[in-house]
Tab-separated table of C-alpha atoms in Angstrom:
chain	number	residue	atom	x	y	z
C	6	MET	CA	198.982	-166.504	-9.467
C	7	THR	CA	202.459	-166.269	-7.906
C	8	GLU	CA	205.332	-166.402	-10.402
C	9	VAL	CA	207.627	-169.426	-10.089
C	10	LEU	CA	211.321	-168.962	-10.856
C	11	SER	CA	213.452	-171.863	-12.036
C	12	GLN	CA	216.811	-172.348	-10.326
C	13	ARG	CA	218.507	-171.167	-13.500
C	14	SER	CA	216.365	-168.016	-13.676
C	15	LEU	CA	217.041	-167.365	-9.999
C	16	GLY	CA	220.780	-167.542	-10.627
C	17	ARG	CA	220.643	-165.200	-13.554
C	18	ALA	CA	218.614	-162.663	-11.615
C	19	THR	CA	221.346	-162.566	-8.971
C	20	LEU	CA	224.139	-162.457	-11.559
C	21	ALA	CA	222.486	-159.457	-13.213
C	22	ARG	CA	222.496	-157.535	-9.938
C	23	GLN	CA	226.050	-158.601	-9.202
C	24	TYR	CA	227.233	-157.087	-12.516
C	25	LEU	CA	228.320	-160.550	-13.649
C	26	LEU	CA	226.209	-160.850	-16.797
C	27	GLU	CA	228.026	-157.887	-18.261
C	28	ARG	CA	230.514	-155.457	-16.802
C	29	ALA	CA	228.890	-152.264	-15.581
C	30	PRO	CA	229.982	-148.723	-16.548
C	31	ALA	CA	229.986	-147.701	-12.887
C	32	ARG	CA	232.386	-145.975	-10.527
C	33	ALA	CA	233.925	-148.174	-7.853
C	34	ILE	CA	232.225	-146.259	-5.009
C	35	ASP	CA	228.811	-146.679	-6.664
C	36	ALA	CA	229.412	-150.378	-7.277
C	37	ILE	CA	230.455	-150.973	-3.661
C	38	GLU	CA	227.238	-149.349	-2.468
C	39	HIS	CA	225.136	-151.200	-5.058
C	40	LEU	CA	226.627	-154.505	-3.905
C	41	ALA	CA	225.810	-153.640	-0.272
C	42	GLY	CA	229.494	-153.917	0.528
C	43	MET	CA	232.114	-156.499	-0.411
C	44	GLN	CA	233.652	-159.148	1.794
C	45	SER	CA	237.203	-158.160	2.605
C	46	GLN	CA	238.780	-160.582	5.052
C	47	ALA	CA	241.464	-160.815	2.375
C	48	PRO	CA	242.053	-157.058	2.039
C	49	LEU	CA	242.957	-157.068	-1.683
C	50	ALA	CA	240.137	-159.375	-2.772
C	51	PRO	CA	237.708	-156.507	-3.563
C	52	TYR	CA	240.102	-155.268	-6.257
C	53	VAL	CA	239.591	-158.467	-8.258
C	54	GLY	CA	235.897	-158.409	-7.359
C	55	LEU	CA	235.525	-154.943	-8.870
C	56	TRP	CA	237.694	-155.745	-11.897
C	57	THR	CA	235.453	-158.673	-12.825
C	58	ARG	CA	232.294	-156.519	-12.469
C	59	LEU	CA	233.237	-153.101	-13.903
C	60	ARG	CA	234.237	-152.010	-17.402
C	61	ASP	CA	237.112	-149.658	-16.699
C	62	PHE	CA	238.230	-150.400	-13.160
C	63	ALA	CA	241.845	-149.736	-12.206
C	64	PRO	CA	243.342	-150.509	-8.762
C	65	ASP	CA	244.285	-146.880	-8.139
C	66	GLU	CA	240.586	-145.977	-8.026
C	67	LEU	CA	239.910	-148.130	-4.953
C	68	SER	CA	243.257	-147.264	-3.362
C	69	ALA	CA	242.365	-143.574	-3.648
C	70	LEU	CA	238.921	-144.136	-2.140
C	71	THR	CA	240.552	-145.948	0.772
C	72	GLY	CA	243.175	-143.257	1.285
C	73	ARG	CA	240.526	-140.502	1.190
C	74	ARG	CA	238.409	-142.420	3.726
C	75	GLN	CA	235.472	-142.677	1.326
C	76	VAL	CA	235.430	-146.439	1.905
C	77	VAL	CA	236.400	-148.386	5.006
C	78	ARG	CA	236.929	-151.993	6.062
C	79	LEU	CA	235.269	-153.144	9.264
C	80	HIS	CA	233.306	-155.966	10.873
C	81	LEU	CA	229.673	-155.760	9.792
C	82	MET	CA	227.538	-158.524	8.323
C	83	ARG	CA	227.999	-161.874	10.098
C	84	ASN	CA	230.740	-160.147	12.132
C	85	THR	CA	233.052	-160.550	9.115
C	86	VAL	CA	235.216	-157.835	7.564
C	87	HIS	CA	233.469	-155.958	4.738
C	88	LEU	CA	234.488	-153.079	2.515
C	89	VAL	CA	231.710	-150.464	2.508
C	90	SER	CA	231.286	-146.799	1.712
C	91	ALA	CA	231.754	-144.341	4.563
C	92	ARG	CA	228.052	-143.523	4.331
C	93	ASP	CA	226.985	-147.166	4.694
C	94	CYS	CA	229.459	-147.643	7.526
C	95	LEU	CA	227.919	-144.808	9.533
C	96	ASP	CA	224.363	-145.917	8.721
C	97	TRP	CA	224.766	-149.647	9.346
C	98	ARG	CA	227.307	-150.146	12.134
C	99	THR	CA	224.780	-149.663	14.955
C	100	LEU	CA	222.487	-152.331	13.469
C	101	PHE	CA	225.177	-154.944	14.062
C	102	TYR	CA	226.243	-153.985	17.578
C	103	PRO	CA	224.092	-156.684	19.265
C	104	LEU	CA	225.493	-159.333	16.913
C	105	HIS	CA	229.096	-158.346	17.600
C	106	ALA	CA	228.534	-158.183	21.364
C	107	ALA	CA	226.931	-161.642	21.293
C	108	GLU	CA	229.887	-163.018	19.317
C	109	PHE	CA	232.241	-161.728	21.991
C	110	SER	CA	230.218	-163.305	24.789
C	111	ALA	CA	230.093	-166.618	22.946
C	112	HIS	CA	233.758	-166.890	21.947
C	113	PHE	CA	236.088	-164.366	23.595
C	114	ARG	CA	234.879	-163.274	27.052
C	115	HIS	CA	236.925	-165.820	29.050
C	116	GLY	CA	239.922	-164.021	30.453
C	117	THR	CA	238.134	-160.783	31.277
C	118	GLY	CA	236.603	-161.802	34.589
C	119	GLY	CA	236.561	-158.999	37.139
C	120	VAL	CA	237.232	-156.312	34.523
C	121	ASP	CA	234.789	-153.412	34.470
C	122	ARG	CA	233.590	-153.441	30.853
C	123	ASN	CA	232.776	-149.728	30.680
C	124	VAL	CA	236.166	-148.709	32.057
C	125	LEU	CA	237.888	-151.122	29.689
C	126	LEU	CA	236.096	-149.728	26.632
C	127	GLU	CA	236.775	-146.145	27.674
C	128	GLN	CA	240.488	-146.915	28.067
C	129	ALA	CA	240.617	-148.833	24.768
C	130	GLU	CA	238.895	-146.072	22.813
C	131	ARG	CA	241.309	-143.504	24.226
C	132	LEU	CA	244.286	-145.621	23.148
C	133	LEU	CA	242.874	-146.211	19.665
C	134	THR	CA	242.013	-142.548	19.187
C	135	GLU	CA	245.638	-141.645	20.005
C	136	ARG	CA	246.701	-143.736	16.993
C	137	PRO	CA	245.606	-146.920	15.229
C	138	ARG	CA	246.799	-150.086	16.908
C	139	THR	CA	246.710	-153.812	16.212
C	140	ARG	CA	244.875	-156.152	18.574
C	141	ALA	CA	248.218	-157.377	19.902
C	142	GLU	CA	249.410	-153.818	20.636
C	143	LEU	CA	246.092	-152.894	22.217
C	144	GLY	CA	245.952	-156.020	24.365
C	145	LYS	CA	249.466	-155.425	25.679
C	146	LEU	CA	248.629	-151.849	26.686
C	147	LEU	CA	245.334	-152.825	28.308
C	148	ALA	CA	247.067	-155.600	30.260
C	149	GLU	CA	249.153	-152.945	32.007
C	150	ARG	CA	245.911	-151.823	33.676
C	151	TRP	CA	244.518	-155.362	34.155
C	152	PRO	CA	247.568	-157.638	34.564
C	153	ASP	CA	245.482	-160.633	35.672
C	154	ALA	CA	243.342	-160.597	32.529
C	155	ASP	CA	244.163	-162.214	29.198
C	156	PRO	CA	245.552	-159.526	26.832
C	157	GLY	CA	243.921	-161.096	23.788
C	158	ALA	CA	240.512	-161.208	25.454
C	159	LEU	CA	240.854	-157.565	26.490
C	160	ALA	CA	241.599	-156.579	22.893
C	161	TYR	CA	238.685	-158.608	21.543
C	162	ALA	CA	236.378	-156.961	24.060
C	163	ALA	CA	237.354	-153.610	22.570
C	164	THR	CA	237.065	-154.620	18.913
C	165	HIS	CA	233.651	-156.244	19.469
C	166	HIS	CA	232.074	-153.403	21.449
C	167	ILE	CA	233.584	-150.251	19.920
C	168	ALA	CA	232.835	-149.244	16.319
C	169	LEU	CA	236.276	-149.665	14.725
C	170	CYS	CA	237.674	-149.891	11.211
C	171	GLN	CA	240.956	-151.151	9.785
C	172	VAL	CA	243.115	-148.386	8.351
C	173	PRO	CA	245.655	-148.049	5.499
C	174	PRO	CA	248.124	-149.125	4.340
C	175	ARG	CA	246.167	-152.347	4.776
C	176	GLY	CA	243.803	-152.603	1.821
C	177	ILE	CA	245.959	-150.457	-0.504
C	178	TRP	CA	246.944	-152.089	-3.807
C	179	GLY	CA	250.659	-152.807	-3.998
C	180	LYS	CA	251.173	-152.160	-0.300
C	181	ASN	CA	250.669	-154.107	2.890
C	182	GLY	CA	250.229	-153.444	6.550
C	183	PRO	CA	248.969	-155.008	9.767
C	184	ALA	CA	245.313	-154.980	10.755
C	185	ALA	CA	245.454	-151.750	12.758
C	186	TRP	CA	242.193	-150.391	14.191
C	187	ALA	CA	240.834	-146.872	14.687
C	188	PRO	CA	237.445	-145.655	15.982
C	189	VAL	CA	235.047	-145.185	13.079
C	190	GLU	CA	233.707	-141.834	14.238
C	191	SER	CA	237.115	-140.211	14.636
C	192	TRP	CA	238.470	-141.812	11.452
C	193	LEU	CA	235.538	-140.600	9.353
C	194	GLY	CA	234.932	-137.386	11.279
C	195	ALA	CA	231.206	-138.085	11.589
C	196	PRO	CA	228.859	-139.726	14.107
C	197	LEU	CA	227.210	-143.108	13.757
C	198	CYS	CA	223.565	-143.031	12.703
C	199	SER	CA	220.556	-144.978	13.920
C	200	VAL	CA	218.577	-146.217	10.925
C	201	PRO	CA	215.853	-148.875	10.590
C	202	VAL	CA	216.815	-152.298	9.295
C	203	ASP	CA	214.314	-151.973	6.430
C	204	GLY	CA	216.865	-150.232	4.216
C	205	LEU	CA	219.437	-152.963	4.809
C	206	VAL	CA	216.928	-155.591	3.655
C	207	THR	CA	216.055	-153.757	0.452
C	208	ARG	CA	219.736	-153.142	-0.306
C	209	TYR	CA	220.375	-156.871	0.069
C	210	LEU	CA	217.584	-157.717	-2.356
C	211	GLY	CA	218.908	-155.174	-4.824
C	212	ALA	CA	222.269	-156.964	-4.820
C	213	PHE	CA	221.402	-160.625	-4.148
C	214	GLY	CA	217.681	-161.148	-4.720
C	215	PRO	CA	215.277	-162.727	-5.216
C	216	ALA	CA	215.771	-164.315	-1.807
C	217	THR	CA	214.143	-166.054	1.115
C	218	VAL	CA	214.030	-164.652	4.617
C	219	ALA	CA	216.614	-167.287	5.558
C	220	ASP	CA	218.922	-165.959	2.828
C	221	ILE	CA	218.686	-162.407	4.160
C	222	GLN	CA	219.349	-163.560	7.710
C	223	LEU	CA	222.318	-165.689	6.646
C	224	TRP	CA	223.930	-162.788	4.772
C	225	SER	CA	223.412	-160.266	7.547
C	226	GLY	CA	223.744	-162.476	10.608
C	227	LEU	CA	220.626	-160.764	11.992
C	228	THR	CA	217.495	-162.581	13.125
C	229	ARG	CA	213.745	-161.896	13.282
C	230	LEU	CA	213.730	-160.332	9.831
C	231	ARG	CA	210.513	-161.985	8.653
C	232	GLU	CA	208.419	-159.252	10.251
C	233	VAL	CA	210.573	-156.672	8.449
C	234	VAL	CA	210.177	-158.408	5.095
C	235	GLU	CA	206.434	-158.782	5.538
C	236	ARG	CA	205.879	-155.065	6.095
C	237	LEU	CA	207.871	-153.951	3.051
C	238	PRO	CA	206.212	-153.445	-0.380
C	239	LEU	CA	207.990	-156.417	-1.964
C	240	LEU	CA	207.131	-158.743	-4.803
C	241	ARG	CA	206.248	-162.293	-3.717
C	242	LEU	CA	207.614	-165.147	-5.845
C	243	HIS	CA	208.262	-168.864	-5.470
C	244	GLY	CA	211.218	-171.064	-6.296
C	245	GLU	CA	211.123	-174.504	-7.886
C	246	ALA	CA	211.026	-176.178	-4.471
C	247	GLY	CA	208.071	-174.027	-3.394
C	248	GLN	CA	210.133	-171.702	-1.190
C	249	ALA	CA	208.782	-168.177	-0.691
C	250	LEU	CA	211.000	-165.592	-2.386
C	251	TYR	CA	210.917	-161.830	-1.970
C	252	ASP	CA	212.166	-159.221	-4.393
C	253	LEU	CA	212.115	-155.574	-5.347
C	254	PRO	CA	209.345	-155.051	-7.927
C	255	ASP	CA	211.581	-153.276	-10.461
C	256	ALA	CA	214.730	-155.412	-10.041
C	257	PRO	CA	216.107	-157.239	-13.114
C	258	ARG	CA	215.003	-160.839	-13.600
C	259	PRO	CA	216.372	-161.978	-16.970
C	260	GLY	CA	215.230	-165.255	-18.519
C	261	GLU	CA	217.026	-168.506	-17.866
C	262	ASP	CA	218.447	-168.551	-21.412
C	263	MET	CA	220.386	-165.326	-20.895
C	264	PRO	CA	224.026	-166.116	-21.809
C	265	VAL	CA	226.630	-165.705	-19.060
C	266	PRO	CA	230.317	-165.141	-19.876
C	267	PRO	CA	233.036	-166.823	-17.793
C	268	ARG	CA	233.946	-164.766	-14.746
C	269	PHE	CA	236.847	-164.994	-12.294
C	270	LEU	CA	235.925	-164.230	-8.677
C	271	PRO	CA	238.275	-163.426	-5.781
C	272	GLU	CA	238.552	-165.175	-2.445
C	273	TYR	CA	235.495	-164.753	-0.200
C	274	ASP	CA	233.377	-163.329	-3.021
C	275	ASN	CA	229.923	-162.241	-1.855
C	276	LEU	CA	228.211	-164.166	-4.647
C	277	LEU	CA	229.144	-167.550	-3.181
C	278	LEU	CA	228.571	-166.777	0.500
C	279	SER	CA	225.419	-164.670	0.761
C	280	HIS	CA	222.528	-167.165	0.556
C	281	LYS	CA	221.309	-169.894	2.869
C	282	ASP	CA	220.511	-171.961	-0.227
C	283	ARG	CA	223.504	-171.527	-2.540
C	284	ALA	CA	222.240	-173.834	-5.289
C	285	ARG	CA	221.605	-170.896	-7.640
C	286	VAL	CA	225.372	-170.646	-8.216
C	287	ILE	CA	226.974	-173.644	-6.452
C	288	PRO	CA	226.230	-177.144	-7.770
C	289	GLY	CA	226.250	-180.096	-5.415
C	290	ASN	CA	226.499	-178.121	-2.161
C	291	ARG	CA	230.269	-177.849	-2.619
C	292	PRO	CA	232.010	-175.985	0.264
C	293	VAL	CA	233.551	-172.632	-0.665
C	294	PRO	CA	237.328	-172.414	-0.101
C	295	LEU	CA	238.447	-169.691	2.308
C	296	PRO	CA	242.209	-169.406	1.778
C	297	PRO	CA	244.421	-167.266	4.030
C	298	GLY	CA	246.424	-164.343	2.733
C	299	ASN	CA	245.976	-160.777	1.539
C	300	GLY	CA	243.999	-161.680	-1.575
C	301	ALA	CA	244.208	-161.146	-5.349
C	302	THR	CA	246.140	-164.392	-5.916
C	303	ALA	CA	243.402	-167.038	-5.738
C	304	GLY	CA	239.691	-167.522	-6.113
C	305	THR	CA	236.967	-169.273	-8.056
C	306	PHE	CA	235.450	-168.986	-11.526
C	307	LEU	CA	232.033	-169.255	-13.138
C	308	ILE	CA	231.031	-171.084	-16.302
C	309	ASP	CA	227.481	-170.498	-17.536
C	310	GLY	CA	226.725	-168.728	-14.266
C	311	MET	CA	227.757	-171.616	-11.996
C	312	TRP	CA	230.853	-172.120	-9.857
C	313	HIS	CA	232.964	-174.442	-11.959
C	314	GLY	CA	236.454	-174.401	-10.467
C	315	THR	CA	239.275	-172.526	-8.749
C	316	TRP	CA	242.274	-170.450	-9.804
C	317	GLN	CA	245.585	-169.486	-8.234
C	318	ILE	CA	248.521	-167.299	-9.230
C	319	ARG	CA	251.850	-168.544	-7.934
C	320	ASP	CA	255.421	-168.197	-9.204
C	321	GLY	CA	254.319	-166.304	-12.308
C	322	THR	CA	251.773	-168.942	-13.328
C	323	LEU	CA	247.990	-168.710	-13.326
C	324	ARG	CA	246.667	-172.199	-12.721
C	325	ILE	CA	243.022	-172.959	-13.444
C	326	GLN	CA	241.500	-176.076	-11.868
C	327	PRO	CA	238.048	-176.955	-13.283
C	328	PHE	CA	235.716	-179.388	-11.575
C	329	SER	CA	234.846	-181.106	-14.871
C	330	LYS	CA	235.883	-181.051	-18.509
C	331	LEU	CA	235.026	-177.819	-20.308
C	332	ARG	CA	233.429	-177.568	-23.721
C	333	PRO	CA	235.790	-176.047	-26.318
C	334	ALA	CA	233.916	-172.731	-26.572
C	335	ALA	CA	233.780	-172.344	-22.768
C	336	ARG	CA	237.455	-173.306	-22.477
C	337	ASP	CA	238.559	-170.746	-25.057
C	338	ALA	CA	236.470	-167.963	-23.485
C	339	LEU	CA	237.824	-168.829	-20.032
C	340	LEU	CA	241.435	-168.718	-21.225
C	341	THR	CA	240.841	-165.329	-22.850
C	342	GLU	CA	239.430	-164.014	-19.581
C	343	ALA	CA	242.353	-165.580	-17.691
C	344	ALA	CA	244.788	-163.557	-19.783
C	345	ARG	CA	242.888	-160.393	-18.822
C	346	LEU	CA	243.030	-161.385	-15.149
C	347	GLY	CA	246.797	-161.904	-15.318
C	348	ALA	CA	247.227	-158.510	-16.974
C	349	PHE	CA	245.165	-156.855	-14.242
C	350	VAL	CA	246.933	-158.453	-11.287
C	351	ALA	CA	250.440	-157.880	-12.667
C	352	PRO	CA	250.352	-155.580	-15.722
C	353	HIS	CA	254.147	-155.503	-16.108
C	354	ALA	CA	254.669	-159.259	-15.857
C	355	LYS	CA	253.869	-162.113	-18.209
C	356	HIS	CA	251.861	-164.952	-16.694
C	357	ASP	CA	251.791	-168.468	-18.017
C	358	VAL	CA	248.235	-169.822	-17.960
C	359	ILE	CA	247.791	-173.523	-17.267
C	360	LEU	CA	244.402	-175.208	-17.540
C	361	GLU	CA	244.762	-178.307	-15.402
C	362	LYS	CA	242.867	-181.545	-15.698
C	363	PRO	CA	239.513	-181.660	-13.853
C	364	ALA	CA	239.793	-182.299	-10.124
């Protein structure tokens, strides 16, 4: 008989793998690989994401990994910017080439009519190998060769067809810099690999499972993964609604009564954006906010394993906006965690913490 997981049990299984039931005694590089990468459109968001998941994380650890090129930020899953290890970057980038090329054709190709794509990419890679450049800088230089083309479209053609990563100082704690791009292979000093998608699927389940095929496809942006899932030696489960779930046989699946401490998440956190059906952590199909900025100043928080509100640091004040009234014990635990968050983000400053009335 196939095991049926309640929605609450499903959420706790994912929280366990996300290191959100208890902080893990792991190195940042190992956590990033375990999590199958971290969303990083806001370049500093992964710092808060690692702080909330690891026991002894300090910002310098991730800054050093970035400076030593052991981790990189680049477009991967869903054509969005992710922070991944250098090893995963080299293994996975080729899997997403068709997705990125299709995104260009769908949204950015107008303005490149009459331009020989191969010549364009060869010229762009030469310019980016000379030194990292922003899209604006690259487009301006390419337009010297193709003055009738749109400079922005030329730059997007390059960034969607060449394996590129964003380079420091962007993504370094306490610093800032433009989104400048360099070829992955020259930046990392190693060639891209060609690996089967099977490993990507199992890594997803290890970080986000149990999951449906639709969940895996939503997270990755890839299609036709059912045949991949069906050939893997996975455990078959069912959810409350009868949906078919797949999982790694030895992955943690704690009971639904497992206590969950309050947790602050950064902008764009993977937990909230990596399932087709987000009900395991998001009540009421509430849309996830995607604020602009460099990160580490806003996000969401969990109460009892569910998204329960938002937070923002501005003008020396950490404001917490819950969706509904908190029970006294949950409120006190959340405020204690908020003080830790303020100390992490700005250890030499004192933050006022304000718990606002429910939205």
